């Protein structure tokens, strides 16, 4: 029951919903360094806040990122993912022009696909530890 300490409430419901999201760069290009990932985390936290979600954990490697998101039932996960990928792609391309060489053909930073897993079976601490242990580039 320790995992349910942060039960959120809505007007007519109580909920604890978490999703593990993974986004991969277009063509699996190794595009990110620590500076990119730090800024990306700030951007994604702001997008989550706009959706009344909480970005619990964020980390990544040179060609993908992992997110652990706490979201309310009124949020369609696909809409959240579209905003996270769209806003982060647009802002990162504006702020870091050197990323252009990684998406020269498609004008996209992210692959069109993504992974979304509900985190009901594994304890949140296990998923959190997995995300923290990603080999973040220097």
Coordinates of N, CA and C in Angstrom, one line a residue:
X1 N 0.8 -1.2 0.0 CA 0.0 0.0 0.0 C 0.9 1.3 0.0
X2 N 2.2 1.1 0.2 CA 3.1 2.3 0.2 C 3.1 3.0 -1.1
X3 N 2.8 2.3 -2.2 CA 2.8 2.9 -3.5 C 1.6 3.8 -3.8
X4 N 0.6 3.7 -2.9 CA -0.6 4.5 -3.1 C -0.7 5.6 -2.1
X5 N 0.4 6.1 -1.7 CA 0.4 7.3 -0.8 C -0.1 8.5 -1.5
X6 N 0.2 8.7 -2.8 CA -0.2 9.9 -3.5 C -1.4 9.7 -4.3
X7 N -2.5 9.3 -3.7 CA -3.7 9.1 -4.5 C -4.2 10.5 -4.8
X8 N -4.5 10.7 -6.1 CA -5.0 12.0 -6.6 C -6.5 11.9 -6.7
X9 N -7.2 13.0 -6.5 CA -8.7 13.0 -6.6 C -9.1 14.0 -7.6
X10 N -10.2 13.7 -8.2 CA -10.9 14.6 -9.1 C -12.2 14.9 -8.5
X11 N -13.1 15.4 -9.2 CA -14.4 15.8 -8.7 C -15.2 14.6 -8.3
X12 N -15.1 13.5 -9.1 CA -15.9 12.4 -8.9 C -15.1 11.1 -8.9
X13 N -13.8 11.2 -8.7 CA -13.0 10.0 -8.7 C -11.7 10.1 -7.9
X14 N -11.1 9.0 -7.5 CA -9.8 9.0 -6.9 C -9.0 8.1 -7.8
X15 N -7.7 8.4 -8.1 CA -7.0 7.7 -9.0 C -5.5 7.7 -8.7
X16 N -4.8 6.7 -9.2 CA -3.3 6.6 -9.3 C -3.0 5.9 -10.6
X17 N -2.7 6.7 -11.6 CA -2.4 6.1 -12.9 C -1.1 6.6 -13.4
X18 N -0.2 5.6 -13.7 CA 1.1 5.9 -14.1 C 1.4 5.2 -15.5
X19 N 2.1 5.9 -16.3 CA 2.5 5.3 -17.6 C 4.0 5.4 -17.8
X20 N 4.6 4.4 -18.3 CA 6.1 4.4 -18.7 C 6.1 4.7 -20.2
X21 N 6.6 5.8 -20.6 CA 6.7 6.2 -22.0 C 8.1 6.2 -22.5
X22 N 8.4 5.7 -23.7 CA 9.7 5.7 -24.3 C 9.5 6.3 -25.7
X23 N 10.3 7.3 -26.0 CA 10.4 8.0 -27.3 C 11.7 7.7 -27.9
X24 N 11.8 7.4 -29.2 CA 13.0 7.1 -29.9 C 13.2 8.1 -31.0
X25 N 14.5 8.5 -31.2 CA 14.8 9.5 -32.2 C 14.5 8.9 -33.6
X26 N 14.3 9.7 -34.6 CA 14.1 9.3 -36.0 C 15.4 8.6 -36.4
X27 N 15.2 7.5 -37.0 CA 16.4 6.7 -37.5 C 17.3 6.2 -36.4
X28 N 16.9 6.3 -35.2 CA 17.7 5.9 -34.0 C 19.0 6.7 -34.0
X29 N 19.1 7.9 -34.5 CA 20.3 8.7 -34.5 C 20.7 9.0 -33.1
X30 N 22.0 9.0 -32.8 CA 22.5 9.4 -31.5 C 22.6 10.9 -31.4
X31 N 21.5 11.5 -31.1 CA 21.4 13.0 -31.2 C 21.7 13.8 -29.9
X32 N 21.4 13.1 -28.8 CA 21.4 13.9 -27.5 C 22.6 13.8 -26.7
X33 N 22.9 14.9 -26.0 CA 23.9 14.9 -24.9 C 23.2 15.3 -23.6
X34 N 23.9 15.5 -22.5 CA 23.3 15.8 -21.3 C 22.6 17.2 -21.3
X35 N 23.2 18.1 -22.0 CA 22.6 19.5 -22.1 C 21.2 19.4 -22.8
X36 N 21.1 18.6 -23.9 CA 19.8 18.4 -24.6 C 18.8 17.7 -23.7
X37 N 19.2 16.7 -22.9 CA 18.3 16.0 -22.1 C 17.8 16.8 -20.9
X38 N 18.7 17.7 -20.4 CA 18.3 18.5 -19.3 C 17.2 19.5 -19.8
X39 N 17.4 20.1 -20.9 CA 16.4 21.1 -21.5 C 15.1 20.3 -21.8
X40 N 15.3 19.1 -22.4 CA 14.1 18.3 -22.8 C 13.3 18.0 -21.5
X41 N 13.9 17.7 -20.4 CA 13.2 17.4 -19.2 C 12.3 18.7 -18.8
X42 N 12.9 19.9 -18.8 CA 12.2 21.1 -18.5 C 11.0 21.3 -19.4
X43 N 11.2 21.1 -20.7 CA 10.1 21.2 -21.6 C 9.0 20.2 -21.4
X44 N 9.4 19.0 -21.1 CA 8.4 18.0 -20.9 C 7.6 18.1 -19.6
X45 N 8.3 18.7 -18.6 CA 7.6 19.0 -17.3 C 6.6 20.0 -17.5
X46 N 6.9 21.0 -18.3 CA 5.9 22.1 -18.6 C 4.7 21.6 -19.4
X47 N 4.9 20.7 -20.3 CA 3.8 20.1 -21.1 C 3.0 19.3 -20.2
X48 N 3.6 18.5 -19.3 CA 2.8 17.7 -18.4 C 2.0 18.6 -17.5
X49 N 2.6 19.6 -17.0 CA 1.8 20.6 -16.1 C 0.6 21.1 -16.8
X50 N 0.7 21.4 -18.1 CA -0.4 21.9 -18.9 C -1.5 20.9 -19.0
X51 N -1.2 19.6 -19.0 CA -2.2 18.6 -19.0 C -2.6 18.1 -17.6
X52 N -2.2 18.8 -16.6 CA -2.5 18.4 -15.2 C -1.9 17.0 -14.9
X53 N -0.7 16.8 -15.5 CA 0.0 15.5 -15.2 C 1.2 15.8 -14.4
X54 N 1.9 14.8 -13.9 CA 3.2 15.0 -13.2 C 4.2 14.1 -13.9
X55 N 5.3 14.7 -14.2 CA 6.5 13.9 -14.7 C 7.2 13.5 -13.5
X56 N 7.1 12.2 -13.1 CA 7.7 11.7 -11.9 C 9.1 11.4 -12.1
X57 N 9.5 10.9 -13.3 CA 10.9 10.5 -13.5 C 11.2 10.7 -15.0
X58 N 12.4 11.2 -15.3 CA 12.8 11.4 -16.7 C 14.3 11.0 -16.8
X59 N 14.7 10.3 -17.8 CA 16.1 10.1 -18.1 C 16.2 9.6 -19.6
X60 N 17.4 9.5 -20.1 CA 17.5 9.1 -21.4 C 18.9 8.8 -21.8
X61 N 19.1 8.3 -23.0 CA 20.4 8.0 -23.6 C 20.5 8.9 -24.8
X62 N 21.5 8.6 -25.7 CA 21.8 9.4 -26.8 C 20.7 9.3 -27.9
X63 N 19.9 8.2 -27.9 CA 18.9 8.1 -29.0 C 17.5 7.8 -28.5
X64 N 17.2 7.8 -27.2 CA 15.9 7.7 -26.7 C 15.7 8.2 -25.3
X65 N 14.5 8.4 -24.9 CA 14.2 8.9 -23.5 C 13.1 8.1 -22.9
X66 N 13.2 8.0 -21.5 CA 12.2 7.3 -20.7 C 11.5 8.3 -19.8
X67 N 10.2 8.2 -19.7 CA 9.4 9.1 -18.9 C 8.5 8.2 -18.0
X68 N 8.3 8.6 -16.8 CA 7.3 8.0 -15.9 C 6.3 9.1 -15.6
X69 N 5.1 9.0 -16.0 CA 4.1 10.1 -15.9 C 2.9 9.6 -15.1
X70 N 2.5 10.5 -14.2 CA 1.3 10.3 -13.4 C 0.3 11.2 -14.0
X71 N -0.8 10.6 -14.5 CA -1.8 11.3 -15.3 C -3.2 11.0 -14.8
X72 N -4.1 12.0 -15.0 CA -5.5 11.8 -14.5 C -6.3 11.1 -15.6
X73 N -7.4 10.5 -15.3 CA -8.2 9.7 -16.2 C -8.8 10.5 -17.4
X74 N -8.9 11.8 -17.2 CA -9.5 12.6 -18.3 C -8.5 12.9 -19.4
X75 N -7.2 12.6 -19.2 CA -6.2 12.8 -20.2 C -6.1 11.6 -21.1
X76 N -6.2 11.8 -22.4 CA -6.0 10.7 -23.4 C -4.5 10.6 -23.5
X77 N -3.9 9.4 -23.2 CA -2.5 9.3 -23.3 C -1.9 9.6 -24.7
X78 N -2.6 9.3 -25.7 CA -2.1 9.6 -27.1 C -2.0 11.1 -27.3
X79 N -2.9 11.9 -26.8 CA -2.9 13.3 -26.9 C -1.7 13.9 -26.1
X80 N -1.4 13.3 -24.9 CA -0.3 13.8 -24.1 C 1.0 13.4 -24.9
X81 N 1.1 12.2 -25.4 CA 2.3 11.8 -26.1 C 2.5 12.8 -27.3
X82 N 1.5 13.0 -28.1 CA 1.6 13.9 -29.3 C 2.1 15.3 -28.9
X83 N 1.6 15.8 -27.8 CA 2.1 17.1 -27.3 C 3.5 17.1 -26.8
X84 N 3.9 16.0 -26.0 CA 5.2 15.9 -25.5 C 6.2 15.8 -26.7
X85 N 5.9 15.0 -27.7 CA 6.9 14.8 -28.8 C 6.9 16.1 -29.7
X86 N 5.7 16.6 -29.9 CA 5.7 17.8 -30.8 C 6.3 19.0 -30.2
X87 N 6.0 19.4 -29.0 CA 6.5 20.6 -28.4 C 8.0 20.4 -28.2
X88 N 8.5 19.2 -27.7 CA 9.9 19.0 -27.4 C 10.7 19.1 -28.7
X89 N 10.2 18.5 -29.8 CA 10.8 18.5 -31.1 C 11.0 19.9 -31.6
X90 N 9.9 20.7 -31.6 CA 9.9 22.1 -32.1 C 10.9 22.9 -31.3
X91 N 10.8 22.9 -30.0 CA 11.6 23.7 -29.1 C 13.1 23.4 -29.2
X92 N 13.4 22.1 -29.2 CA 14.8 21.6 -29.2 C 15.4 22.0 -30.6
X93 N 14.6 21.9 -31.7 CA 15.2 22.3 -33.0 C 15.4 23.8 -33.1
X94 N 14.6 24.6 -32.4 CA 14.8 26.0 -32.4 C 16.0 26.4 -31.5
X95 N 16.1 25.8 -30.4 CA 17.2 26.2 -29.4 C 18.6 25.5 -29.7
X96 N 18.6 24.4 -30.4 CA 19.8 23.7 -30.7 C 19.9 23.4 -32.2
X97 N 20.3 24.3 -33.0 CA 20.3 24.1 -34.5 C 21.2 23.0 -34.9
X98 N 22.2 22.6 -34.0 CA 23.1 21.5 -34.4 C 22.3 20.1 -34.5
X99 N 21.1 20.1 -34.0 CA 20.3 18.8 -34.1 C 19.8 18.6 -35.5
X100 N 19.9 19.7 -36.4 CA 19.4 19.6 -37.8 C 20.0 18.4 -38.5
X101 N 21.3 18.2 -38.3 CA 21.9 17.1 -39.1 C 21.4 15.7 -38.8
X102 N 20.7 15.5 -37.7 CA 20.1 14.2 -37.3 C 18.8 14.0 -38.0
X103 N 18.1 15.0 -38.5 CA 16.8 14.8 -39.1 C 16.7 15.4 -40.4
X104 N 17.7 15.4 -41.2 CA 17.8 16.1 -42.5 C 16.7 15.7 -43.5
X105 N 16.3 14.5 -43.5 CA 15.3 14.0 -44.5 C 13.8 14.2 -44.0
X106 N 13.5 14.0 -42.8 CA 12.2 14.0 -42.3 C 11.7 15.2 -41.6
X107 N 12.6 16.2 -41.3 CA 12.2 17.3 -40.5 C 11.5 17.0 -39.2
X108 N 11.9 15.9 -38.6 CA 11.3 15.4 -37.4 C 12.5 14.9 -36.5
X109 N 12.3 15.2 -35.2 CA 13.3 14.7 -34.2 C 13.0 13.3 -33.8
X110 N 11.7 13.0 -33.6 CA 11.2 11.7 -33.0 C 10.7 10.8 -34.1
X111 N 10.9 9.5 -33.8 CA 10.2 8.5 -34.6 C 8.7 8.6 -34.5
X112 N 7.9 8.2 -35.4 CA 6.5 8.3 -35.3 C 5.9 7.4 -34.3
X113 N 6.6 6.3 -33.9 CA 6.1 5.4 -32.9 C 6.6 5.7 -31.5
X114 N 6.0 5.1 -30.5 CA 6.4 5.2 -29.1 C 6.0 4.0 -28.3
X115 N 6.6 3.8 -27.1 CA 6.2 2.8 -26.2 C 5.4 3.4 -25.1
X116 N 4.3 2.8 -24.7 CA 3.5 3.3 -23.5 C 3.1 2.0 -22.8
X117 N 3.5 1.9 -21.6 CA 3.2 0.8 -20.7 C 2.5 1.3 -19.4
X118 N 1.4 0.6 -19.1 CA 0.9 1.0 -17.8 C 1.7 0.4 -16.7
X119 N 1.9 1.1 -15.7 CA 2.8 0.6 -14.6 C 1.9 0.2 -13.4
X120 N 1.2 -0.9 -13.7 CA 0.4 -1.5 -12.6 C 1.0 -2.7 -12.0
X121 N 1.6 -3.5 -12.9 CA 2.2 -4.8 -12.4 C 3.5 -4.6 -11.6
X122 N 4.3 -3.8 -12.1 CA 5.6 -3.6 -11.4 C 5.5 -2.5 -10.4
X123 N 6.2 -2.6 -9.3 CA 6.2 -1.5 -8.3 C 6.8 -0.3 -8.9
X124 N 6.3 0.8 -8.6 CA 6.8 2.1 -9.2 C 8.3 2.3 -8.8
X125 N 8.7 1.8 -7.7 CA 10.1 1.9 -7.3 C 11.0 1.2 -8.3
X126 N 10.5 0.0 -8.8 CA 11.3 -0.7 -9.8 C 11.4 0.0 -11.1
X127 N 10.3 0.6 -11.6 CA 10.3 1.3 -12.8 C 11.2 2.6 -12.7
X128 N 11.0 3.2 -11.5 CA 11.8 4.4 -11.3 C 13.3 4.1 -11.3
X129 N 13.7 3.0 -10.6 CA 15.1 2.6 -10.6 C 15.6 2.3 -12.0
X130 N 14.8 1.6 -12.8 CA 15.2 1.3 -14.2 C 15.4 2.6 -15.0
X131 N 14.6 3.6 -14.9 CA 14.7 4.8 -15.6 C 16.0 5.6 -15.1
X132 N 16.2 5.6 -13.8 CA 17.4 6.3 -13.2 C 18.7 5.6 -13.7
X133 N 18.7 4.4 -14.0 CA 19.9 3.6 -14.4 C 20.2 3.7 -15.9
X134 N 19.5 4.5 -16.6 CA 19.9 4.7 -18.0 C 21.2 5.3 -18.1
X135 N 22.0 5.0 -19.2 CA 23.3 5.5 -19.4 C 23.3 6.9 -20.0
X136 N 23.0 7.9 -19.2 CA 22.9 9.3 -19.7 C 24.2 9.7 -20.3
X137 N 24.3 10.3 -21.5 CA 25.5 10.8 -22.0 C 26.1 12.0 -21.3
X138 N 27.3 12.2 -21.4 CA 28.0 13.3 -20.7 C 28.0 14.5 -21.6

